[in-house]
Amino acid sequence: MAYDNLDIKVRKGVLILTINREKALNALNQKTIEELTHFFSVSAPRRKKIKGIVLTGAGEKAFVAGADIKEFLTVKEGEGSDFAQRGQDVFFMIENFPKPVIAAVNGFALGGGCELAMACHMRIAGAQARFGQPEVNLGIIPGYGGTQRLVQLIGKGKAMELILTGDMIGAEEAHRLGLANHVVPVGEEVAKAREIIEKIATKGPVAVSQAIKCVNAYYDKLVDGFAYEVKLFGTTTDTADFREGATAFVERRPAEFKGE
Ligand code: CAA
């Protein structure tokens, strides 16, 4: 399927997914949410050979400046929860994607943009990046998971402050708080994200996918994360990859994993 607002490039096995609405600072309108949903539910799972996904925004100014406020104004009374649910559904797909998804935050990551970055497995912030949940300025609250994932990443006190004041923070503070994994010079966000994906691609693919599930399970109130880890540890020890990884260690050679 051709997308209007998503740009897809695959380089050396790493897929670069760019939200492409530069004139609106890559704001997420419903069409973009629909396209992201199709991409993560249909297109990305079919691309068996990709090592991971770097998610970024077009241009030099913004990663994503939030939900599209102009379009949001047309949401009718009683429709707000459905609007939020559609965004949350696709953000869960990103969070649970079995290969690494890394946000290359190349500018403003506000509202739904900060929430999109937080749904990714990691965030690389360019030195110019600005993060924030400014929804209270509009008289609404974050609706794409911000009240939950910001607490998970930076703790309740600071999350409460950012969400209640609507203040933006820069890349260094985001890094200090644990929101950004790394800060890099402007323009090097995608390269750093690629570098991490390349490193992960040398590991056992089944182990990587099971580790993503287990880390996410910590935040699932219906799942006993320790019991889940025991179960998935058992699935990894039953793989050919485990035999290969352990044998390669003993033979002092690099492992050649097949993802089986
Ligand atoms: N939705 C729609 N259009 C947006 C937008 C958004 N979230 N953010 C920016 N734009 C548009 C502007 O309207 C402008 O378009 P026009 O030239 O056609 O008017 C263009 O992008 C450039 O923006 P600015 O002129 O405002 O650029 P700036 O440098 O002066 O300011 C900014 C940049 C601080 C990011 C500012 O644009 C801004 O505050 N944007 C809104 C951020 C926001 O409130 N995000 C939260 C949205 S609600 C949400 O996301 C809810 C949720 O949780 C799901």
Tab-separated table of N, CA and C in Angstrom, residues 78-231:
chain	number	residue	atom	x	y	z
A	78	GLY	N	-18.633	13.602	22.340
A	78	GLY	CA	-18.834	12.157	22.513
A	78	GLY	C	-17.864	11.306	21.711
A	79	GLU	N	-17.050	11.942	20.846
A	79	GLU	CA	-16.149	11.148	19.986
A	79	GLU	C	-14.696	11.136	20.464
A	80	GLY	N	-14.407	11.886	21.533
A	80	GLY	CA	-13.018	12.040	21.982
A	80	GLY	C	-12.367	10.732	22.402
A	81	SER	N	-13.106	9.885	23.105
A	81	SER	CA	-12.507	8.634	23.588
A	81	SER	C	-12.150	7.719	22.423
A	82	ASP	N	-13.003	7.673	21.392
A	82	ASP	CA	-12.687	6.855	20.208
A	82	ASP	C	-11.419	7.373	19.527
A	83	PHE	N	-11.298	8.698	19.488
A	83	PHE	CA	-10.120	9.337	18.893
A	83	PHE	C	-8.858	8.863	19.640
A	84	ALA	N	-8.920	8.916	20.974
A	84	ALA	CA	-7.764	8.503	21.778
A	84	ALA	C	-7.488	7.009	21.597
A	85	GLN	N	-8.562	6.200	21.551
A	85	GLN	CA	-8.383	4.746	21.462
A	85	GLN	C	-7.654	4.348	20.171
A	86	ARG	N	-7.999	5.029	19.064
A	86	ARG	CA	-7.347	4.691	17.780
A	86	ARG	C	-5.843	4.925	17.861
A	87	GLY	N	-5.460	6.023	18.509
A	87	GLY	CA	-4.024	6.291	18.665
A	87	GLY	C	-3.370	5.293	19.604
A	88	GLN	N	-4.043	5.020	20.717
A	88	GLN	CA	-3.456	4.071	21.674
A	88	GLN	C	-3.275	2.687	21.055
A	89	ASP	N	-4.245	2.282	20.224
A	89	ASP	CA	-4.162	0.944	19.622
A	89	ASP	C	-2.884	0.800	18.792
A	90	VAL	N	-2.580	1.802	17.975
A	90	VAL	CA	-1.386	1.668	17.131
A	90	VAL	C	-0.114	1.848	17.961
A	91	PHE	N	-0.175	2.664	19.008
A	91	PHE	CA	1.028	2.829	19.839
A	91	PHE	C	1.357	1.525	20.579
A	92	PHE	N	0.312	0.754	20.953
A	92	PHE	CA	0.567	-0.570	21.554
A	92	PHE	C	1.232	-1.502	20.536
A	93	MET	N	0.813	-1.391	19.259
A	93	MET	CA	1.455	-2.231	18.223
A	93	MET	C	2.947	-1.916	18.140
A	94	ILE	N	3.269	-0.634	18.235
A	94	ILE	CA	4.681	-0.227	18.160
A	94	ILE	C	5.426	-0.778	19.376
A	95	GLU	N	4.833	-0.581	20.547
A	95	GLU	CA	5.480	-1.025	21.785
A	95	GLU	C	5.723	-2.530	21.785
A	96	ASN	N	4.817	-3.278	21.164
A	96	ASN	CA	4.921	-4.741	21.176
A	96	ASN	C	5.530	-5.308	19.904
A	97	PHE	N	6.055	-4.452	19.029
A	97	PHE	CA	6.672	-4.955	17.799
A	97	PHE	C	7.877	-5.835	18.188
A	98	PRO	N	8.033	-7.004	17.523
A	98	PRO	CA	9.043	-7.959	17.991
A	98	PRO	C	10.484	-7.609	17.652
A	99	LYS	N	10.685	-6.553	16.899
A	99	LYS	CA	12.045	-6.093	16.596
A	99	LYS	C	12.188	-4.670	17.124
A	100	PRO	N	13.435	-4.221	17.352
A	100	PRO	CA	13.583	-2.887	17.952
A	100	PRO	C	12.994	-1.771	17.097
A	101	VAL	N	12.249	-0.901	17.757
A	101	VAL	CA	11.730	0.317	17.117
A	101	VAL	C	12.316	1.487	17.913
A	102	ILE	N	13.101	2.314	17.244
A	102	ILE	CA	13.799	3.396	17.948
A	102	ILE	C	13.375	4.733	17.359
A	103	ALA	N	12.985	5.667	18.247
A	103	ALA	CA	12.598	7.004	17.792
A	103	ALA	C	13.854	7.855	17.643
A	104	ALA	N	14.029	8.430	16.467
A	104	ALA	CA	15.100	9.392	16.226
A	104	ALA	C	14.442	10.760	16.318
A	105	VAL	N	14.572	11.395	17.482
A	105	VAL	CA	13.794	12.608	17.784
A	105	VAL	C	14.575	13.834	17.312
A	106	ASN	N	14.162	14.331	16.150
A	106	ASN	CA	14.918	15.356	15.430
A	106	ASN	C	14.305	16.747	15.595
A	107	GLY	N	13.678	17.005	16.732
A	107	GLY	CA	13.054	18.317	16.941
A	107	GLY	C	11.933	18.194	17.959
A	108	PHE	N	10.838	18.958	17.729
A	108	PHE	CA	9.731	18.933	18.695
A	108	PHE	C	9.092	17.535	18.769
A	109	ALA	N	8.960	17.042	19.982
A	109	ALA	CA	8.190	15.809	20.240
A	109	ALA	C	7.187	16.197	21.316
A	110	LEU	N	6.043	16.684	20.874
A	110	LEU	CA	5.062	17.264	21.797
A	110	LEU	C	3.752	16.500	21.746
A	111	GLY	N	3.059	16.435	22.874
A	111	GLY	CA	1.760	15.778	22.896
A	111	GLY	C	1.845	14.380	22.312
A	112	GLY	N	1.017	14.115	21.281
A	112	GLY	CA	1.031	12.806	20.620
A	112	GLY	C	2.406	12.451	20.063
A	113	GLY	N	3.244	13.438	19.816
A	113	GLY	CA	4.606	13.174	19.314
A	113	GLY	C	5.497	12.643	20.412
A	114	CYS	N	5.383	13.202	21.605
A	114	CYS	CA	6.129	12.676	22.749
A	114	CYS	C	5.605	11.271	23.069
A	115	GLU	N	4.288	11.111	22.950
A	115	GLU	CA	3.668	9.803	23.229
A	115	GLU	C	4.114	8.749	22.212
A	116	LEU	N	4.247	9.176	20.944
A	116	LEU	CA	4.726	8.248	19.918
A	116	LEU	C	6.172	7.835	20.216
A	117	ALA	N	7.001	8.818	20.574
A	117	ALA	CA	8.399	8.501	20.906
A	117	ALA	C	8.460	7.545	22.090
A	118	MET	N	7.573	7.774	23.069
A	118	MET	CA	7.596	6.923	24.276
A	118	MET	C	7.100	5.506	23.997
A	119	ALA	N	6.281	5.336	22.955
A	119	ALA	CA	5.816	3.987	22.610
A	119	ALA	C	6.931	3.176	21.946
A	120	CYS	N	7.935	3.880	21.412
A	120	CYS	CA	9.075	3.175	20.809
A	120	CYS	C	9.928	2.560	21.926
A	121	HIS	N	10.783	1.615	21.549
A	121	HIS	CA	11.571	0.921	22.573
A	121	HIS	C	12.666	1.797	23.160
A	122	MET	N	13.160	2.743	22.367
A	122	MET	CA	14.204	3.682	22.828
A	122	MET	C	14.028	4.999	22.093
A	123	ARG	N	14.669	6.029	22.639
A	123	ARG	CA	14.622	7.365	22.033
A	123	ARG	C	16.025	7.951	21.924
A	124	ILE	N	16.389	8.375	20.713
A	124	ILE	CA	17.637	9.093	20.496
A	124	ILE	C	17.246	10.551	20.264
A	125	ALA	N	17.771	11.444	21.100
A	125	ALA	CA	17.406	12.858	20.971
A	125	ALA	C	18.524	13.623	20.285
A	126	GLY	N	18.179	14.358	19.237
A	126	GLY	CA	19.118	15.322	18.692
A	126	GLY	C	19.240	16.466	19.691
A	127	ALA	N	20.363	17.179	19.646
A	127	ALA	CA	20.611	18.234	20.639
A	127	ALA	C	19.505	19.296	20.643
A	128	GLN	N	18.785	19.429	19.516
A	128	GLN	CA	17.727	20.453	19.416
A	128	GLN	C	16.358	19.928	19.832
A	129	ALA	N	16.274	18.667	20.211
A	129	ALA	CA	14.959	18.056	20.501
A	129	ALA	C	14.292	18.743	21.699
A	130	ARG	N	12.977	18.836	21.639
A	130	ARG	CA	12.191	19.391	22.755
A	130	ARG	C	11.031	18.434	23.009
A	131	PHE	N	10.899	18.013	24.237
A	131	PHE	CA	9.849	17.061	24.606
A	131	PHE	C	8.822	17.770	25.495
A	132	GLY	N	7.575	17.359	25.408
A	132	GLY	CA	6.584	17.913	26.318
A	132	GLY	C	5.203	17.350	26.071
A	133	GLN	N	4.372	17.494	27.077
A	133	GLN	CA	2.946	17.104	26.983
A	133	GLN	C	2.142	18.377	27.244
A	134	PRO	N	1.974	19.222	26.199
A	134	PRO	CA	1.335	20.529	26.407
A	134	PRO	C	-0.188	20.526	26.309
A	135	GLU	N	-0.804	19.340	26.421
A	135	GLU	CA	-2.251	19.255	26.186
A	135	GLU	C	-3.074	20.165	27.089
A	136	VAL	N	-2.607	20.369	28.350
A	136	VAL	CA	-3.417	21.203	29.255
A	136	VAL	C	-3.569	22.621	28.709
A	137	ASN	N	-2.610	23.057	27.873
A	137	ASN	CA	-2.736	24.385	27.242
A	137	ASN	C	-3.971	24.451	26.351
A	138	LEU	N	-4.396	23.267	25.862
A	138	LEU	CA	-5.566	23.201	24.971
A	138	LEU	C	-6.826	22.826	25.751
A	139	GLY	N	-6.672	22.618	27.050
A	139	GLY	CA	-7.828	22.225	27.865
A	139	GLY	C	-8.156	20.746	27.779
A	140	ILE	N	-7.164	19.944	27.358
A	140	ILE	CA	-7.372	18.488	27.320
A	140	ILE	C	-6.197	17.812	28.032
A	141	ILE	N	-6.269	16.476	28.140
A	141	ILE	CA	-5.144	15.731	28.721
A	141	ILE	C	-4.508	14.889	27.621
A	142	PRO	N	-3.301	14.367	27.844
A	142	PRO	CA	-2.729	13.450	26.857
A	142	PRO	C	-3.687	12.273	26.640
A	143	GLY	N	-3.822	11.835	25.380
A	143	GLY	CA	-4.779	10.757	25.108
A	143	GLY	C	-4.160	9.545	24.443
A	144	TYR	N	-2.885	9.678	24.020
A	144	TYR	CA	-2.228	8.552	23.340
A	144	TYR	C	-1.229	7.849	24.276
A	145	GLY	N	-1.588	7.788	25.566
A	145	GLY	CA	-0.773	7.004	26.515
A	145	GLY	C	0.211	7.828	27.329
A	146	GLY	N	0.196	9.143	27.158
A	146	GLY	CA	1.196	9.986	27.816
A	146	GLY	C	1.150	9.953	29.333
A	147	THR	N	-0.054	9.887	29.905
A	147	THR	CA	-0.126	9.906	31.380
A	147	THR	C	0.446	8.606	31.959
A	148	GLN	N	0.498	7.554	31.157
A	148	GLN	CA	1.008	6.275	31.649
A	148	GLN	C	2.494	6.092	31.325
A	149	ARG	N	2.856	6.296	30.072
A	149	ARG	CA	4.254	6.007	29.695
A	149	ARG	C	5.241	7.042	30.244
A	150	LEU	N	4.797	8.291	30.434
A	150	LEU	CA	5.728	9.273	31.001
A	150	LEU	C	6.044	8.903	32.456
A	151	VAL	N	5.027	8.434	33.189
A	151	VAL	CA	5.268	7.970	34.569
A	151	VAL	C	6.232	6.783	34.549
A	152	GLN	N	6.007	5.853	33.607
A	152	GLN	CA	6.873	4.673	33.529
A	152	GLN	C	8.328	5.071	33.290
A	153	LEU	N	8.529	6.075	32.446
A	153	LEU	CA	9.898	6.409	32.039
A	153	LEU	C	10.606	7.346	33.002
A	154	ILE	N	9.888	8.328	33.581
A	154	ILE	CA	10.611	9.327	34.391
A	154	ILE	C	10.112	9.411	35.827
A	155	GLY	N	9.105	8.621	36.195
A	155	GLY	CA	8.610	8.643	37.574
A	155	GLY	C	7.460	9.632	37.742
A	156	LYS	N	6.699	9.410	38.809
A	156	LYS	CA	5.440	10.130	38.993
A	156	LYS	C	5.611	11.632	39.205
A	157	GLY	N	6.569	12.032	40.065
A	157	GLY	CA	6.692	13.448	40.423
A	157	GLY	C	6.985	14.320	39.215
A	158	LYS	N	7.993	13.923	38.452
A	158	LYS	CA	8.394	14.742	37.304
A	158	LYS	C	7.345	14.647	36.180
A	159	ALA	N	6.758	13.450	36.010
A	159	ALA	CA	5.708	13.300	34.989
A	159	ALA	C	4.526	14.200	35.335
A	160	MET	N	4.174	14.219	36.606
A	160	MET	CA	3.051	15.061	37.045
A	160	MET	C	3.370	16.521	36.722
A	161	GLU	N	4.602	16.947	37.006
A	161	GLU	CA	4.980	18.345	36.751
A	161	GLU	C	4.863	18.675	35.260
A	162	LEU	N	5.426	17.806	34.420
A	162	LEU	CA	5.405	18.102	32.968
A	162	LEU	C	3.978	18.100	32.421
A	163	ILE	N	3.163	17.171	32.885
A	163	ILE	CA	1.796	17.070	32.346
A	163	ILE	C	0.907	18.212	32.867
A	164	LEU	N	1.107	18.609	34.121
A	164	LEU	CA	0.253	19.674	34.685
A	164	LEU	C	0.677	21.079	34.249
A	165	THR	N	1.993	21.271	34.016
A	165	THR	CA	2.447	22.616	33.593
A	165	THR	C	2.450	22.759	32.081
A	166	GLY	N	2.561	21.622	31.356
A	166	GLY	CA	2.699	21.686	29.894
A	166	GLY	C	4.081	22.155	29.465
A	167	ASP	N	5.026	22.244	30.408
A	167	ASP	CA	6.374	22.732	30.074
A	167	ASP	C	7.090	21.793	29.115
A	168	MET	N	7.934	22.396	28.279
A	168	MET	CA	8.811	21.586	27.409
A	168	MET	C	10.166	21.441	28.078
A	169	ILE	N	10.834	20.311	27.792
A	169	ILE	CA	12.216	20.142	28.259
A	169	ILE	C	13.105	19.851	27.055
A	170	GLY	N	14.379	20.203	27.201
A	170	GLY	CA	15.342	19.974	26.121
A	170	GLY	C	15.934	18.574	26.177
A	171	ALA	N	16.807	18.312	25.208
A	171	ALA	CA	17.375	16.972	25.063
A	171	ALA	C	18.176	16.545	26.287
A	172	GLU	N	18.989	17.466	26.827
A	172	GLU	CA	19.849	17.080	27.961
A	172	GLU	C	19.006	16.721	29.179
A	173	GLU	N	17.967	17.507	29.425
A	173	GLU	CA	17.128	17.178	30.589
A	173	GLU	C	16.369	15.868	30.349
A	174	ALA	N	15.916	15.696	29.112
A	174	ALA	CA	15.225	14.434	28.795
A	174	ALA	C	16.159	13.250	29.044
A	175	HIS	N	17.419	13.434	28.722
A	175	HIS	CA	18.416	12.371	28.940
A	175	HIS	C	18.619	12.149	30.440
A	176	ARG	N	18.760	13.257	31.178
A	176	ARG	CA	18.988	13.153	32.626
A	176	ARG	C	17.811	12.435	33.312
A	177	LEU	N	16.612	12.685	32.802
A	177	LEU	CA	15.419	12.081	33.414
A	177	LEU	C	15.173	10.636	32.966
A	178	GLY	N	15.867	10.199	31.920
A	178	GLY	CA	15.662	8.830	31.426
A	178	GLY	C	14.652	8.739	30.290
A	179	LEU	N	14.224	9.908	29.799
A	179	LEU	CA	13.278	9.897	28.673
A	179	LEU	C	14.030	9.640	27.366
A	180	ALA	N	15.210	10.223	27.232
A	180	ALA	CA	16.044	9.977	26.045
A	180	ALA	C	17.184	9.037	26.430
A	181	ASN	N	17.420	8.030	25.590
A	181	ASN	CA	18.524	7.100	25.863
A	181	ASN	C	19.876	7.744	25.592
A	182	HIS	N	19.944	8.543	24.516
A	182	HIS	CA	21.197	9.202	24.134
A	182	HIS	C	20.863	10.567	23.562
A	183	VAL	N	21.811	11.504	23.714
A	183	VAL	CA	21.720	12.792	23.016
A	183	VAL	C	22.863	12.828	22.015
A	184	VAL	N	22.538	13.234	20.784
A	184	VAL	CA	23.557	13.265	19.724
A	184	VAL	C	23.501	14.630	19.030
A	185	PRO	N	24.567	15.009	18.309
A	185	PRO	CA	24.523	16.267	17.566
A	185	PRO	C	23.382	16.266	16.543
A	186	VAL	N	22.901	17.458	16.240
A	186	VAL	CA	21.808	17.624	15.267
A	186	VAL	C	22.157	16.882	13.968
A	187	GLY	N	21.211	16.104	13.471
A	187	GLY	CA	21.408	15.400	12.198
A	187	GLY	C	21.964	13.994	12.354
A	188	GLU	N	22.364	13.622	13.584
A	188	GLU	CA	22.944	12.279	13.768
A	188	GLU	C	21.994	11.314	14.477
A	189	GLU	N	20.713	11.728	14.611
A	189	GLU	CA	19.757	10.909	15.375
A	189	GLU	C	19.517	9.553	14.700
A	190	VAL	N	19.281	9.600	13.379
A	190	VAL	CA	18.965	8.351	12.668
A	190	VAL	C	20.188	7.432	12.666
A	191	ALA	N	21.370	8.019	12.479
A	191	ALA	CA	22.601	7.201	12.440
A	191	ALA	C	22.807	6.478	13.769
A	192	LYS	N	22.566	7.172	14.879
A	192	LYS	CA	22.761	6.538	16.192
A	192	LYS	C	21.733	5.418	16.402
A	193	ALA	N	20.493	5.692	15.970
A	193	ALA	CA	19.445	4.669	16.108
A	193	ALA	C	19.805	3.439	15.266
A	194	ARG	N	20.301	3.693	14.058
A	194	ARG	CA	20.718	2.581	13.175
A	194	ARG	C	21.823	1.758	13.824
A	195	GLU	N	22.773	2.475	14.419
A	195	GLU	CA	23.923	1.794	15.053
A	195	GLU	C	23.422	0.828	16.135
A	196	ILE	N	22.449	1.260	16.923
A	196	ILE	CA	21.929	0.388	17.995
A	196	ILE	C	21.198	-0.804	17.379
A	197	ILE	N	20.420	-0.546	16.316
A	197	ILE	CA	19.690	-1.652	15.669
A	197	ILE	C	20.672	-2.648	15.064
A	198	GLU	N	21.735	-2.150	14.459
A	198	GLU	CA	22.754	-3.052	13.883
A	198	GLU	C	23.356	-3.935	14.973
A	199	LYS	N	23.608	-3.355	16.130
A	199	LYS	CA	24.183	-4.150	17.227
A	199	LYS	C	23.180	-5.225	17.678
A	200	ILE	N	21.928	-4.842	17.834
A	200	ILE	CA	20.911	-5.804	18.291
A	200	ILE	C	20.746	-6.928	17.257
A	201	ALA	N	20.950	-6.580	15.972
A	201	ALA	CA	20.771	-7.581	14.897
A	201	ALA	C	21.816	-8.692	14.957
A	202	THR	N	22.891	-8.491	15.725
A	202	THR	CA	23.893	-9.566	15.859
A	202	THR	C	23.504	-10.548	16.961
A	203	LYS	N	22.439	-10.248	17.708
A	203	LYS	CA	22.019	-11.110	18.829
A	203	LYS	C	20.970	-12.115	18.351
A	204	GLY	N	20.590	-13.006	19.226
A	204	GLY	CA	19.575	-13.999	18.861
A	204	GLY	C	18.218	-13.332	18.666
A	205	PRO	N	17.630	-13.430	17.458
A	205	PRO	CA	16.365	-12.735	17.193
A	205	PRO	C	15.202	-13.193	18.085
A	206	VAL	N	15.153	-14.485	18.388
A	206	VAL	CA	14.052	-14.949	19.254
A	206	VAL	C	14.240	-14.358	20.650
A	207	ALA	N	15.492	-14.359	21.125
A	207	ALA	CA	15.770	-13.787	22.453
A	207	ALA	C	15.376	-12.311	22.489
A	208	VAL	N	15.697	-11.580	21.429
A	208	VAL	CA	15.363	-10.151	21.392
A	208	VAL	C	13.849	-9.964	21.480
A	209	SER	N	13.099	-10.730	20.684
A	209	SER	CA	11.635	-10.548	20.688
A	209	SER	C	11.031	-10.939	22.038
A	210	GLN	N	11.582	-11.988	22.662
A	210	GLN	CA	11.033	-12.416	23.954
A	210	GLN	C	11.403	-11.415	25.055
A	211	ALA	N	12.595	-10.818	24.944
A	211	ALA	CA	13.003	-9.812	25.934
A	211	ALA	C	12.090	-8.586	25.856
A	212	ILE	N	11.722	-8.186	24.634
A	212	ILE	CA	10.791	-7.045	24.483
A	212	ILE	C	9.480	-7.370	25.199
A	213	LYS	N	8.982	-8.583	24.985
A	213	LYS	CA	7.709	-8.975	25.626
A	213	LYS	C	7.826	-8.936	27.140
A	214	CYS	N	8.947	-9.441	27.665
A	214	CYS	CA	9.098	-9.511	29.126
A	214	CYS	C	9.217	-8.124	29.739
A	215	VAL	N	9.997	-7.238	29.114
A	215	VAL	CA	10.132	-5.887	29.678
A	215	VAL	C	8.763	-5.196	29.660
A	216	ASN	N	8.028	-5.349	28.573
A	216	ASN	CA	6.689	-4.738	28.508
A	216	ASN	C	5.749	-5.341	29.555
A	217	ALA	N	5.963	-6.626	29.868
A	217	ALA	CA	5.077	-7.304	30.832
A	217	ALA	C	5.147	-6.646	32.211
A	218	TYR	N	6.297	-6.009	32.520
A	218	TYR	CA	6.425	-5.333	33.824
A	218	TYR	C	5.297	-4.317	34.020
A	219	TYR	N	4.871	-3.706	32.927
A	219	TYR	CA	3.876	-2.643	33.017
A	219	TYR	C	2.448	-3.132	32.793
A	220	ASP	N	2.292	-4.436	32.559
A	220	ASP	CA	0.960	-4.999	32.339
A	220	ASP	C	0.418	-5.474	33.685
A	221	LYS	N	-0.570	-4.752	34.195
A	221	LYS	CA	-1.057	-5.042	35.548
A	221	LYS	C	-1.717	-6.417	35.663
A	222	LEU	N	-2.052	-7.019	34.511
A	222	LEU	CA	-2.725	-8.326	34.549
A	222	LEU	C	-1.733	-9.487	34.464
A	223	VAL	N	-0.450	-9.176	34.305
A	223	VAL	CA	0.534	-10.245	34.097
A	223	VAL	C	1.530	-10.265	35.250
A	224	ASP	N	1.875	-11.475	35.734
A	224	ASP	CA	2.961	-11.621	36.706
A	224	ASP	C	4.260	-11.680	35.889
A	225	GLY	N	4.995	-10.579	35.893
A	225	GLY	CA	6.186	-10.460	35.041
A	225	GLY	C	7.237	-11.513	35.327
A	226	PHE	N	7.421	-11.868	36.610
A	226	PHE	CA	8.439	-12.879	36.931
A	226	PHE	C	8.040	-14.239	36.354
A	227	ALA	N	6.749	-14.594	36.531
A	227	ALA	CA	6.285	-15.882	35.996
A	227	ALA	C	6.381	-15.882	34.469
A	228	TYR	N	6.066	-14.741	33.883
A	228	TYR	CA	6.125	-14.624	32.415
A	228	TYR	C	7.575	-14.793	31.936
A	229	GLU	N	8.508	-14.196	32.683
A	229	GLU	CA	9.922	-14.338	32.318
A	229	GLU	C	10.367	-15.804	32.380
A	230	VAL	N	9.933	-16.499	33.438
A	230	VAL	CA	10.275	-17.928	33.560
A	230	VAL	C	9.779	-18.685	32.328
A	231	LYS	N	8.524	-18.379	31.926
A	231	LYS	CA	7.929	-19.073	30.778
A	231	LYS	C	8.718	-18.773	29.488
